[in-house]
Coordinates of C-alpha atoms and ligand atoms in Angstrom, one line a residue:
Chain W
M1 CA 107.1 140.0 53.6
P2 CA 108.8 136.8 54.4
P3 CA 108.5 135.7 58.1
V4 CA 111.6 136.6 60.2
Y5 CA 113.0 133.3 61.3
P6 CA 114.9 133.1 64.6
A7 CA 118.6 133.6 63.9
Q8 CA 119.7 130.3 65.3
L9 CA 117.4 128.6 63.0
Q10 CA 118.8 130.3 59.9
T11 CA 122.0 128.3 59.9
R12 CA 122.4 125.3 57.7
R13 CA 123.2 123.1 60.8
N14 CA 119.5 122.3 61.3
T15 CA 118.7 119.2 59.5
T16 CA 115.0 119.9 59.3
S17 CA 113.3 123.1 58.4
Y18 CA 112.0 125.8 60.6
R19 CA 108.7 125.7 58.7
A20 CA 108.2 122.1 59.5
S21 CA 109.0 122.8 63.1
Q22 CA 106.0 125.1 63.3
I23 CA 103.6 122.3 63.0
S24 CA 103.2 119.8 65.8
S25 CA 102.7 116.2 65.1
S26 CA 99.3 115.5 66.4
G27 CA 99.0 116.4 70.1
I28 CA 97.4 113.1 70.9
R29 CA 100.3 110.9 69.9
K30 CA 100.7 109.6 73.5
F31 CA 97.0 108.8 73.5
F32 CA 97.3 107.0 70.2
D33 CA 100.2 104.8 71.5
L34 CA 98.2 103.9 74.6
L35 CA 95.3 102.9 72.5
S36 CA 97.3 100.8 70.2
S37 CA 98.7 98.9 73.1
M38 CA 95.3 97.9 74.4
G39 CA 93.1 95.2 73.1
E40 CA 89.3 95.0 73.1
V41 CA 88.7 98.7 72.9
V42 CA 85.3 100.0 71.6
S43 CA 86.5 102.8 69.4
L44 CA 84.4 105.9 68.7
G45 CA 87.7 107.5 67.6
V46 CA 87.7 106.6 64.0
G47 CA 87.2 109.3 61.4
E48 CA 86.1 107.1 58.5
P49 CA 83.2 105.0 57.4
D50 CA 82.9 101.4 58.8
F51 CA 81.6 100.3 55.4
V52 CA 83.8 98.7 52.8
T53 CA 83.7 100.5 49.4
P54 CA 80.5 99.3 47.6
W55 CA 81.2 96.2 45.6
H56 CA 80.3 97.6 42.2
I57 CA 82.9 100.4 42.7
R58 CA 85.6 97.9 43.7
E59 CA 84.6 95.7 40.8
A60 CA 84.9 98.5 38.3
A61 CA 88.4 99.2 39.5
I62 CA 89.4 95.6 39.3
Y63 CA 88.1 95.4 35.8
S64 CA 90.1 98.5 34.8
L65 CA 93.2 97.1 36.3
G66 CA 92.6 93.8 34.5
R67 CA 92.3 95.8 31.2
G68 CA 95.7 97.3 31.9
D69 CA 94.8 100.8 33.1
T70 CA 98.0 101.3 35.0
M71 CA 99.4 104.5 33.5
Y72 CA 99.6 108.1 34.4
T73 CA 96.6 110.2 33.5
S74 CA 96.6 113.8 32.4
N75 CA 97.7 116.0 35.3
S76 CA 94.2 117.3 35.7
G77 CA 92.8 113.8 35.9
L78 CA 90.8 111.7 33.5
L79 CA 88.5 114.0 31.4
E80 CA 85.6 111.5 31.9
L81 CA 85.9 111.9 35.7
R82 CA 86.1 115.7 35.5
Q83 CA 83.0 115.6 33.3
E84 CA 81.2 113.4 35.8
V85 CA 82.2 115.7 38.7
A86 CA 80.9 118.7 36.6
S87 CA 77.6 117.1 36.0
Y88 CA 77.3 116.1 39.6
L89 CA 77.9 119.7 40.7
H90 CA 75.4 120.9 38.2
Q91 CA 72.7 118.4 39.3
A92 CA 73.4 119.0 43.0
Y93 CA 73.8 122.8 43.1
H94 CA 73.2 124.1 39.6
L95 CA 76.8 125.1 39.6
D96 CA 78.6 124.9 36.3
Y97 CA 82.3 124.3 36.1
D98 CA 84.1 123.7 32.8
P99 CA 85.7 120.3 33.2
Q100 CA 88.6 121.3 30.9
V101 CA 89.9 124.3 33.0
E102 CA 87.9 124.6 36.2
L103 CA 88.3 121.2 37.8
I104 CA 91.2 119.2 39.0
I105 CA 91.2 115.6 40.3
T106 CA 93.3 115.4 43.5
A107 CA 94.7 112.6 45.7
G108 CA 91.9 113.2 48.3
V109 CA 90.6 116.4 49.7
S110 CA 93.9 116.4 51.7
E111 CA 95.9 117.2 48.6
G112 CA 93.2 119.6 47.4
L113 CA 93.6 121.5 50.6
D114 CA 97.4 121.7 50.4
L115 CA 97.2 122.8 46.7
A116 CA 94.7 125.5 47.5
M117 CA 96.8 126.9 50.3
R118 CA 100.0 126.8 48.3
A119 CA 98.2 128.3 45.3
I120 CA 96.9 131.4 47.1
L121 CA 99.2 132.1 50.0
D122 CA 102.2 134.3 50.2
P123 CA 104.4 134.3 53.3
G124 CA 102.6 136.1 56.2
D125 CA 99.1 135.9 54.6
E126 CA 96.4 135.2 57.2
V127 CA 93.8 132.5 56.8
I128 CA 90.7 132.7 59.0
L129 CA 89.3 129.3 60.1
P130 CA 86.9 128.0 62.8
D131 CA 88.2 126.6 66.1
P132 CA 87.7 123.7 66.5
A133 CA 88.3 122.4 63.0
Y134 CA 89.7 119.5 61.0
V135 CA 93.3 118.8 62.2
A136 CA 94.9 119.4 58.8
Y137 CA 93.8 123.0 58.3
P138 CA 96.4 124.8 60.4
P139 CA 99.4 122.7 59.2
C140 CA 98.4 123.1 55.6
I141 CA 98.2 126.9 56.1
L142 CA 101.6 127.0 57.9
L143 CA 103.3 124.8 55.4
A144 CA 102.2 127.2 52.7
G145 CA 103.8 130.1 54.6
G146 CA 100.5 131.4 55.9
I147 CA 99.3 132.2 59.4
P148 CA 96.2 130.5 60.8
V149 CA 93.7 132.8 62.5
P150 CA 91.3 130.7 64.5
I151 CA 87.9 132.0 65.3
P152 CA 86.4 130.6 68.4
T153 CA 83.1 128.8 68.0
R154 CA 81.0 127.5 70.9
G155 CA 78.7 124.7 71.8
E156 CA 76.0 127.2 72.7
N157 CA 75.9 128.2 69.0
Q158 CA 76.2 124.7 67.8
F159 CA 79.7 125.5 66.8
K160 CA 78.6 127.7 63.9
L161 CA 81.0 130.2 62.6
K162 CA 79.6 133.7 63.0
A163 CA 80.2 136.4 60.4
A164 CA 80.6 139.1 63.1
D165 CA 83.4 137.2 64.8
I166 CA 85.2 136.8 61.5
E167 CA 84.8 140.5 60.7
A168 CA 86.5 141.4 63.9
R169 CA 89.6 139.4 62.9
I170 CA 89.9 140.6 59.3
T171 CA 93.2 142.6 58.6
D172 CA 94.9 143.8 55.5
R173 CA 96.8 140.5 55.5
T174 CA 93.7 138.3 55.5
K175 CA 93.8 136.3 52.3
A176 CA 91.3 133.6 52.8
I177 CA 88.6 132.0 55.0
L178 CA 88.9 128.3 55.3
I179 CA 85.7 126.5 56.3
G180 CA 84.5 122.9 56.4
Y181 CA 80.8 122.2 56.9
P182 CA 79.5 119.7 57.8
S183 CA 82.2 119.9 60.3
N184 CA 84.8 117.4 61.5
P185 CA 84.9 117.3 64.6
T186 CA 81.6 118.9 65.7
G187 CA 79.0 117.6 63.1
A188 CA 77.9 121.2 62.8
V189 CA 76.3 122.5 59.6
M190 CA 75.7 126.0 58.4
S191 CA 72.5 127.2 56.7
R192 CA 72.4 129.0 53.4
E193 CA 71.6 132.2 55.2
E194 CA 74.4 131.9 57.7
L195 CA 76.9 131.1 54.9
A196 CA 75.6 134.1 53.0
Q197 CA 76.7 136.4 55.8
I198 CA 80.2 135.0 55.4
A199 CA 80.0 135.3 51.7
K200 CA 79.0 139.0 52.0
L201 CA 82.0 139.6 54.2
A202 CA 84.3 137.8 51.8
R203 CA 83.0 139.8 48.8
K204 CA 83.3 143.1 50.6
N205 CA 86.8 142.5 51.7
N206 CA 87.9 140.7 48.6
I207 CA 88.8 137.5 50.5
M208 CA 88.9 134.0 49.0
V209 CA 86.9 131.2 50.6
V210 CA 88.2 127.7 50.6
S211 CA 85.3 125.4 51.3
D212 CA 86.0 121.8 52.3
E213 CA 82.7 120.0 51.5
I214 CA 83.9 116.4 51.9
Y215 CA 80.8 115.6 54.0
A216 CA 78.3 117.4 51.7
Q217 CA 76.4 114.2 51.0
L218 CA 76.2 113.2 54.6
V219 CA 73.6 115.5 56.0
Y220 CA 70.5 114.5 57.8
G221 CA 67.0 115.9 57.3
I222 CA 68.4 119.1 55.7
E223 CA 69.9 120.1 52.4
H224 CA 73.5 120.8 52.1
S225 CA 74.3 124.4 51.0
C226 CA 77.4 124.6 48.7
F227 CA 79.3 127.7 49.4
A228 CA 80.2 128.2 45.8
S229 CA 76.5 128.3 44.9
L230 CA 75.9 131.5 46.9
P231 CA 75.4 134.6 44.8
G232 CA 78.7 135.8 43.4
M233 CA 80.8 133.2 45.2
R234 CA 81.5 130.8 42.4
E235 CA 84.4 133.1 41.3
N236 CA 85.7 133.6 44.8
T237 CA 85.5 130.0 46.2
I238 CA 87.8 127.0 46.0
L239 CA 85.4 124.1 46.4
L240 CA 87.0 120.9 47.7
G241 CA 85.0 117.7 47.3
G242 CA 85.8 114.1 47.8
F243 CA 84.8 110.5 47.8
S244 CA 86.3 109.2 51.0
K245 CA 83.3 109.7 53.3
A246 CA 80.1 109.4 51.2
Y247 CA 81.3 106.5 49.1
A248 CA 83.4 104.8 51.8
M249 CA 86.6 105.3 49.8
T250 CA 89.1 106.6 52.3
G251 CA 92.0 104.3 51.2
W252 CA 91.7 105.2 47.5
R253 CA 93.0 108.7 47.9
I254 CA 90.7 110.6 45.5
G255 CA 89.0 113.9 45.5
Y256 CA 88.6 117.1 43.4
A257 CA 88.8 120.9 43.5
A258 CA 86.6 123.3 41.6
A259 CA 87.3 127.0 41.1
R260 CA 87.7 129.6 38.4
A261 CA 90.3 128.7 35.7
E262 CA 93.0 131.1 37.0
I263 CA 93.1 129.3 40.3
I264 CA 92.8 125.8 39.0
Q265 CA 95.6 126.5 36.6
V266 CA 98.0 127.4 39.5
M267 CA 96.8 124.4 41.6
T268 CA 97.4 122.1 38.6
K269 CA 100.9 123.5 38.1
I270 CA 101.8 122.6 41.7
H271 CA 100.0 119.2 41.5
Q272 CA 101.9 118.5 38.2
Y273 CA 105.2 118.6 40.0
T274 CA 104.3 117.2 43.4
M275 CA 101.7 114.5 42.6
L276 CA 101.7 114.3 38.8
C277 CA 98.2 112.8 38.9
A278 CA 95.8 111.0 41.2
P279 CA 96.0 107.2 41.1
I280 CA 94.3 106.0 38.0
M281 CA 92.7 103.0 39.8
A282 CA 91.0 105.5 42.1
Q283 CA 90.0 107.7 39.3
M284 CA 88.3 104.7 37.5
A285 CA 86.6 103.8 40.7
A286 CA 85.4 107.4 41.2
I287 CA 83.8 107.5 37.8
E288 CA 81.8 104.4 38.7
A289 CA 80.9 105.9 42.0
L290 CA 79.5 109.1 40.5
K291 CA 77.7 107.2 37.7
F292 CA 76.1 104.5 39.7
G293 CA 76.8 105.1 43.4
E294 CA 73.9 107.3 44.5
A295 CA 71.9 104.4 46.0
D296 CA 74.8 103.3 48.1
V297 CA 75.3 106.8 49.4
Q298 CA 71.6 106.9 50.3
Q299 CA 71.7 103.6 52.1
M300 CA 74.8 104.5 54.1
R301 CA 73.4 107.9 55.0
Q302 CA 70.3 106.3 56.3
E303 CA 72.3 103.9 58.4
Y304 CA 74.4 106.8 59.8
D305 CA 71.3 108.7 60.5
R306 CA 69.9 105.9 62.7
R307 CA 73.1 105.6 64.6
R308 CA 73.3 109.3 65.0
R309 CA 69.9 109.4 66.7
V310 CA 70.9 106.6 69.0
M311 CA 74.2 108.3 69.8
V312 CA 72.8 111.8 70.5
A313 CA 69.9 110.5 72.6
G314 CA 72.2 108.2 74.5
L315 CA 74.8 110.9 75.2
N316 CA 72.2 113.3 76.4
D317 CA 70.6 110.6 78.6
I318 CA 73.9 109.9 80.4
G319 CA 74.5 113.6 81.0
M320 CA 76.9 114.4 78.3
A321 CA 75.2 117.4 76.7
C322 CA 75.3 117.2 73.0
F323 CA 73.5 119.3 70.4
E324 CA 72.0 117.6 67.4
P325 CA 74.7 117.4 64.7
K326 CA 73.1 117.6 61.3
G327 CA 76.0 116.4 59.2
A328 CA 79.2 114.2 58.9
F329 CA 79.3 111.3 61.4
Y330 CA 80.5 113.0 64.6
T331 CA 79.0 114.1 67.8
F332 CA 80.8 116.5 70.0
P333 CA 79.4 116.2 73.6
A334 CA 80.5 118.2 76.6
V335 CA 82.5 116.6 79.3
R336 CA 82.3 119.5 81.7
G337 CA 80.1 117.7 84.2
T338 CA 83.0 115.5 85.1
G339 CA 85.4 118.3 86.0
L340 CA 87.9 116.6 83.7
T341 CA 89.7 118.2 80.8
S342 CA 89.1 116.8 77.4
E343 CA 92.4 115.0 77.4
E344 CA 92.0 113.6 81.0
F345 CA 88.5 112.5 80.1
A346 CA 89.6 110.7 76.9
E347 CA 92.6 109.1 78.6
K348 CA 90.7 107.9 81.8
L349 CA 87.8 106.7 79.7
L350 CA 90.2 104.6 77.6
V351 CA 92.0 103.2 80.6
E352 CA 89.0 102.6 82.8
E353 CA 86.3 101.6 80.4
K354 CA 88.2 100.8 77.2
V355 CA 86.3 103.3 75.1
A356 CA 88.2 105.5 72.7
V357 CA 87.0 109.0 71.9
V358 CA 89.1 111.9 70.7
P359 CA 89.8 114.9 73.0
G360 CA 88.3 118.0 71.5
T361 CA 91.6 119.9 72.0
A362 CA 93.0 117.8 69.2
F363 CA 91.0 120.1 66.9
G364 CA 91.8 123.5 68.5
E365 CA 91.7 125.2 71.9
C366 CA 88.0 125.7 71.7
G367 CA 87.5 122.0 71.6
E368 CA 88.4 122.0 75.3
G369 CA 85.5 120.7 77.4
H370 CA 84.3 118.3 74.6
V371 CA 85.3 115.0 73.0
R372 CA 84.6 113.8 69.5
C373 CA 82.6 110.6 69.3
C374 CA 82.2 109.1 65.9
Y375 CA 79.1 107.1 65.2
A376 CA 80.4 105.4 62.0
T377 CA 80.4 102.1 63.9
S378 CA 77.9 99.4 64.5
L379 CA 74.8 100.0 66.7
A380 CA 76.0 97.3 68.9
N381 CA 79.3 99.1 69.4
I382 CA 77.5 102.4 70.0
E383 CA 75.3 100.9 72.6
Q384 CA 78.2 99.2 74.3
A385 CA 80.2 102.4 74.3
L386 CA 77.3 104.4 75.8
E387 CA 76.9 101.9 78.6
R388 CA 80.5 102.1 79.5
M389 CA 80.5 105.9 79.2
S390 CA 77.5 106.1 81.4
R391 CA 79.3 104.1 84.1
F392 CA 82.3 106.3 83.7
V393 CA 80.4 109.6 83.9
D394 CA 78.5 108.5 87.0
R395 CA 81.7 107.6 88.7
H396 CA 83.4 111.0 87.9
R397 CA 80.5 113.3 88.6
Chain Z
M1 CA 40.4 85.1 46.9
S2 CA 42.6 83.0 44.8
S3 CA 46.2 84.1 44.5
S4 CA 46.2 84.3 40.7
R5 CA 43.4 86.9 40.9
R6 CA 45.3 88.6 43.7
L7 CA 48.2 89.2 41.4
T8 CA 46.1 91.0 38.9
G9 CA 43.8 92.9 41.4
A10 CA 46.0 95.8 42.3
K11 CA 44.8 97.2 45.7
P12 CA 45.2 94.4 48.2
F13 CA 48.5 93.4 46.6
F14 CA 50.1 96.7 47.6
G15 CA 49.2 96.2 51.2
I16 CA 47.2 98.3 53.6
I17 CA 49.7 99.4 56.4
L18 CA 51.7 102.1 54.7
P19 CA 48.8 103.6 52.7
L20 CA 47.2 104.3 56.2
Y21 CA 49.8 107.1 56.5
E22 CA 49.2 108.5 53.0
E23 CA 47.3 111.6 54.3
R24 CA 50.3 112.5 56.4
G25 CA 52.5 112.7 53.4
Q26 CA 55.3 110.8 51.6
G27 CA 57.9 111.7 54.3
V28 CA 55.9 109.9 57.0
I29 CA 55.4 106.9 54.7
K30 CA 59.1 106.7 54.1
L31 CA 59.7 106.9 57.9
M32 CA 57.2 104.2 58.7
K33 CA 58.8 102.1 56.0
E34 CA 62.0 102.4 57.9
V35 CA 60.4 100.7 60.9
F36 CA 59.9 97.6 58.9
E37 CA 63.3 97.8 57.1
I38 CA 65.0 97.9 60.5
L39 CA 63.0 94.9 61.7
E40 CA 63.6 93.0 58.5
R41 CA 67.4 93.5 59.0
D42 CA 67.3 92.5 62.7
A43 CA 64.1 91.2 64.2
R44 CA 65.5 91.6 67.7
T45 CA 65.6 95.4 67.5
T46 CA 63.3 96.7 70.2
V47 CA 60.5 99.1 69.8
G48 CA 62.4 101.6 71.9
Q49 CA 65.5 101.3 69.7
I50 CA 63.4 101.7 66.5
S51 CA 61.7 104.7 68.0
T52 CA 65.1 106.3 68.8
M53 CA 66.6 105.4 65.4
T54 CA 63.7 106.8 63.4
G55 CA 62.5 109.6 65.7
I56 CA 58.9 108.1 65.5
P57 CA 57.1 108.2 68.9
L58 CA 57.2 104.8 70.7
A59 CA 53.5 104.4 70.7
E60 CA 53.3 104.8 67.0
V61 CA 56.0 102.3 66.3
E62 CA 54.2 99.9 68.6
Q63 CA 50.9 100.4 66.9
A64 CA 52.3 100.1 63.4
I65 CA 54.1 96.8 64.2
K66 CA 51.0 95.4 65.9
K67 CA 48.8 96.3 62.9
A68 CA 51.4 94.7 60.5
E69 CA 51.4 91.6 62.6
E70 CA 47.6 91.4 62.5
E71 CA 47.5 91.9 58.8
R72 CA 50.4 89.4 58.3
A73 CA 52.5 92.1 56.6
I74 CA 54.9 90.9 59.2
V75 CA 54.6 87.2 58.4
K76 CA 56.9 85.9 61.1
Y77 CA 60.2 86.7 62.9
K78 CA 62.9 84.3 62.0
T79 CA 66.6 83.7 62.3
V80 CA 69.1 82.8 59.6
I81 CA 71.1 79.8 60.9
D82 CA 74.1 78.1 59.4
W83 CA 73.2 74.6 60.4
E84 CA 76.4 73.2 59.1
K85 CA 78.3 75.3 61.6
L86 CA 76.2 73.8 64.4
G87 CA 77.1 70.3 63.1
E88 CA 73.7 69.4 61.8
E89 CA 73.6 68.1 58.3
Q90 CA 70.9 69.5 56.0
V91 CA 70.3 68.8 52.4
W92 CA 68.6 71.4 50.2
A93 CA 67.4 71.0 46.6
L94 CA 65.9 73.3 44.1
I95 CA 63.4 71.5 42.1
E96 CA 62.1 72.6 38.8
V97 CA 58.5 71.4 38.2
R98 CA 56.7 71.5 34.9
I99 CA 53.0 71.5 35.4
Q100 CA 49.9 71.7 33.2
P101 CA 47.6 74.6 34.1
Q102 CA 44.0 73.5 35.0
R103 CA 40.8 75.1 33.9
E104 CA 39.4 77.7 36.3
V105 CA 42.2 77.5 38.9
G106 CA 45.3 77.8 36.6
F107 CA 48.4 76.7 38.5
D108 CA 47.1 77.4 42.0
A109 CA 45.5 74.0 42.7
I110 CA 48.7 72.1 42.0
A111 CA 50.8 74.7 43.7
G112 CA 48.5 74.3 46.8
H113 CA 49.2 70.6 46.7
V114 CA 52.9 71.2 46.6
Y115 CA 53.2 73.9 49.2
R116 CA 51.3 71.9 51.8
F117 CA 54.1 69.4 52.0
P118 CA 56.3 70.6 54.9
Q119 CA 59.4 69.5 53.0
A120 CA 58.7 72.3 50.5
R121 CA 60.3 75.3 52.2
S122 CA 59.6 77.8 49.4
V123 CA 57.4 77.5 46.4
Y124 CA 57.3 80.0 43.6
L125 CA 55.4 80.3 40.3
V126 CA 58.1 81.4 37.8
S127 CA 58.3 82.4 34.1
G128 CA 60.5 80.5 31.7
T129 CA 60.9 76.9 30.9
Y130 CA 59.2 75.5 33.9
E131 CA 56.4 76.7 36.2
L132 CA 57.1 75.9 39.8
A133 CA 60.4 76.4 41.6
V134 CA 60.4 74.5 44.8
L135 CA 63.0 74.7 47.5
V136 CA 63.1 71.5 49.5
C137 CA 64.9 70.7 52.7
G138 CA 65.7 67.3 54.1
K139 CA 68.1 65.3 56.2
S140 CA 69.6 63.4 53.4
M141 CA 69.7 63.1 49.6
Q142 CA 67.7 59.9 49.9
E143 CA 65.0 61.7 51.8
I144 CA 64.7 64.3 49.2
A145 CA 64.8 61.8 46.3
A146 CA 62.0 59.9 48.0
F147 CA 59.9 63.0 48.4
V148 CA 60.3 63.8 44.7
A149 CA 59.7 60.3 43.5
Q150 CA 56.8 59.4 45.8
K151 CA 55.1 62.7 46.5
L152 CA 56.0 65.4 43.9
A153 CA 56.4 63.7 40.6
P154 CA 53.2 61.5 40.8
L155 CA 51.0 64.5 41.5
E156 CA 48.3 64.9 38.8
G157 CA 49.2 67.6 36.4
V158 CA 53.0 67.4 37.2
Q159 CA 54.7 66.6 33.9
R160 CA 58.3 66.6 34.8
T161 CA 60.7 67.5 37.6
V162 CA 64.4 68.3 37.6
T163 CA 66.2 68.2 40.9
H164 CA 69.2 70.4 41.6
F165 CA 70.9 69.5 44.9
I166 CA 72.5 72.5 46.5
L167 CA 76.2 71.9 46.9
K168 CA 77.3 75.0 48.8
R169 CA 75.5 78.0 50.2
Y170 CA 77.4 81.2 49.6
K171 CA 74.7 83.7 50.6
E172 CA 71.5 83.4 52.4
D173 CA 68.8 86.1 52.7
G174 CA 71.3 88.8 51.8
E175 CA 73.9 87.5 54.2
I176 CA 77.2 86.2 52.9
L177 CA 77.9 82.9 54.7
A178 CA 81.2 81.9 53.1
E179 CA 83.4 84.6 54.5
R180 CA 82.7 87.8 56.3
E181 CA 83.9 91.0 54.9
E182 CA 85.8 92.5 57.7
V183 CA 86.3 96.2 58.2
R184 CA 89.9 96.7 59.1
R185 CA 90.4 100.3 60.3
L186 CA 93.0 101.9 62.4
P187 CA 91.6 102.3 65.9
L188 CA 91.8 106.1 65.7
T189 CA 92.0 108.6 62.9
L190 CA 91.5 112.4 63.0
Ligands
PLP401 C1 86.9 117.7 57.1 C2 87.8 116.8 56.4 N1 88.5 117.2 55.3 C3 89.3 116.4 54.6 C4 89.5 115.1 55.0 C5 90.5 114.2 54.3 O1 89.8 113.7 53.2 P1 90.5 112.8 52.0 O2 90.4 111.4 52.4 O3 89.6 113.1 50.8 O4 91.9 113.3 51.8 C6 88.9 114.6 56.2 C7 89.1 113.2 56.7 O5 89.0 112.9 57.8 C8 88.0 115.5 56.9 O6 87.3 115.1 58.0

């Protein structure tokens, strides 16, 4: 059933679409403008690594450019890259995907997410997702005609998504569950057992799971559990993976999706007409990353881990209660002690102490009472920020 | 114990600090290694910071560092300085030295003669077409030339020297001096 659009919006007088009007441009635009107008800010607001892409990866891309690799690739992406992705997934999770028909190379997980939603959703289909979650999830669902159904998650439960809460929101329109662990913005991870509960629900109700595992390689002291590797879930999962975070390759725009052939075929069809193919330079770089980048990932992960410990200890010390996030590079401390809302906290902190954090509400209603602090920045910056935040919190207690 | 024998005798060469943690498992060894990796990167990191970063109790970090200092596993704490930036001229040269090994002591006796000169900042026994690689630092080319001509070359057992003056230092101790790779990120991304 197509959604019923308000009558006044059905006329051709509107330049832009009703569908596009459903999504808000990020709620913190005002905040962003304020930030851009200020100098000397210590920013914990950045959602990407503070490392430049490892040199050997850049060098491989430069070499391939020099050799003249400047053309389109096959829609699915270079076969060599798909093979490397397949062998990575096999090594990491004993998951076997056929590089010919079960993998597609995308322009980042961002595109993979969009393709996945457009491939599986009909107008009015519901997609269950955690709240708070990565900002792009609801818009991608809406733009594909779906309806986001956010499930509240709480700090007391370390922002884990509970199967029982999902079950209560399943309807006959529920088409998919969209999850992303380790999580942006909370840093939360889910254990294999906890994910298995969700898998059970998905199987029972014949619901697809789209799993954004872009932070899979950035977990600390635990092993990442790949959703598709749960019993019976390979056929029922669209696995999204990327290079942006683990290899510090955000600007390259490269990622991949893995799923059973029927789904990848539809995703490839859409990708063929809307993206054609992922940039070849980025594909070349990604091959190098998968072949020879493990040591870099390890080194950066170790560095993040050290910063993570400093950040978590520091936040708890200054009275911003924060559970220990086991993945990604975010902490999601509570600001309740100050009596300020997330947005007030972030704005005042920026103005008064020149520290940028992201209000939790940017990621969903349940982000209220929290801010996202990213520790992908130098230890000196983290310590500086903590000092200023400590002053701020003391003042507003 | 002579250093040539030390190279062949395995145990002391692999150190004694980390093996102390052997009974507590590889995980602990890896963690303790981090203490020293952090210090090697930045000698000014405090014991408290290291303890937070690694999750190792403060007292244990302290003890490990103390022990490493005693055993000279931590040889010294130093700072990498770009003297040129400070306006101080320094001339460096890499000198290849061909030497004749001597009975009983091999290369060690001559090496000992060389490394006792304060001008010799680093001295290595190397494989290849020459034996000793000596990094020399001086205030001028003349000073270094004089050192080579008057001290190094005349040493008994030294057959030949080749002096390479260092023209530009691009990278020192893992740090790129020429230009710094800046991370240019937007101040805020979701
Ligand atoms: C959870 C999550 N998914 C996807 C993305 C986008 O990744 P990519 O650069 O591969 O498009 C991000 C980036 O912030 C993210 O945090």
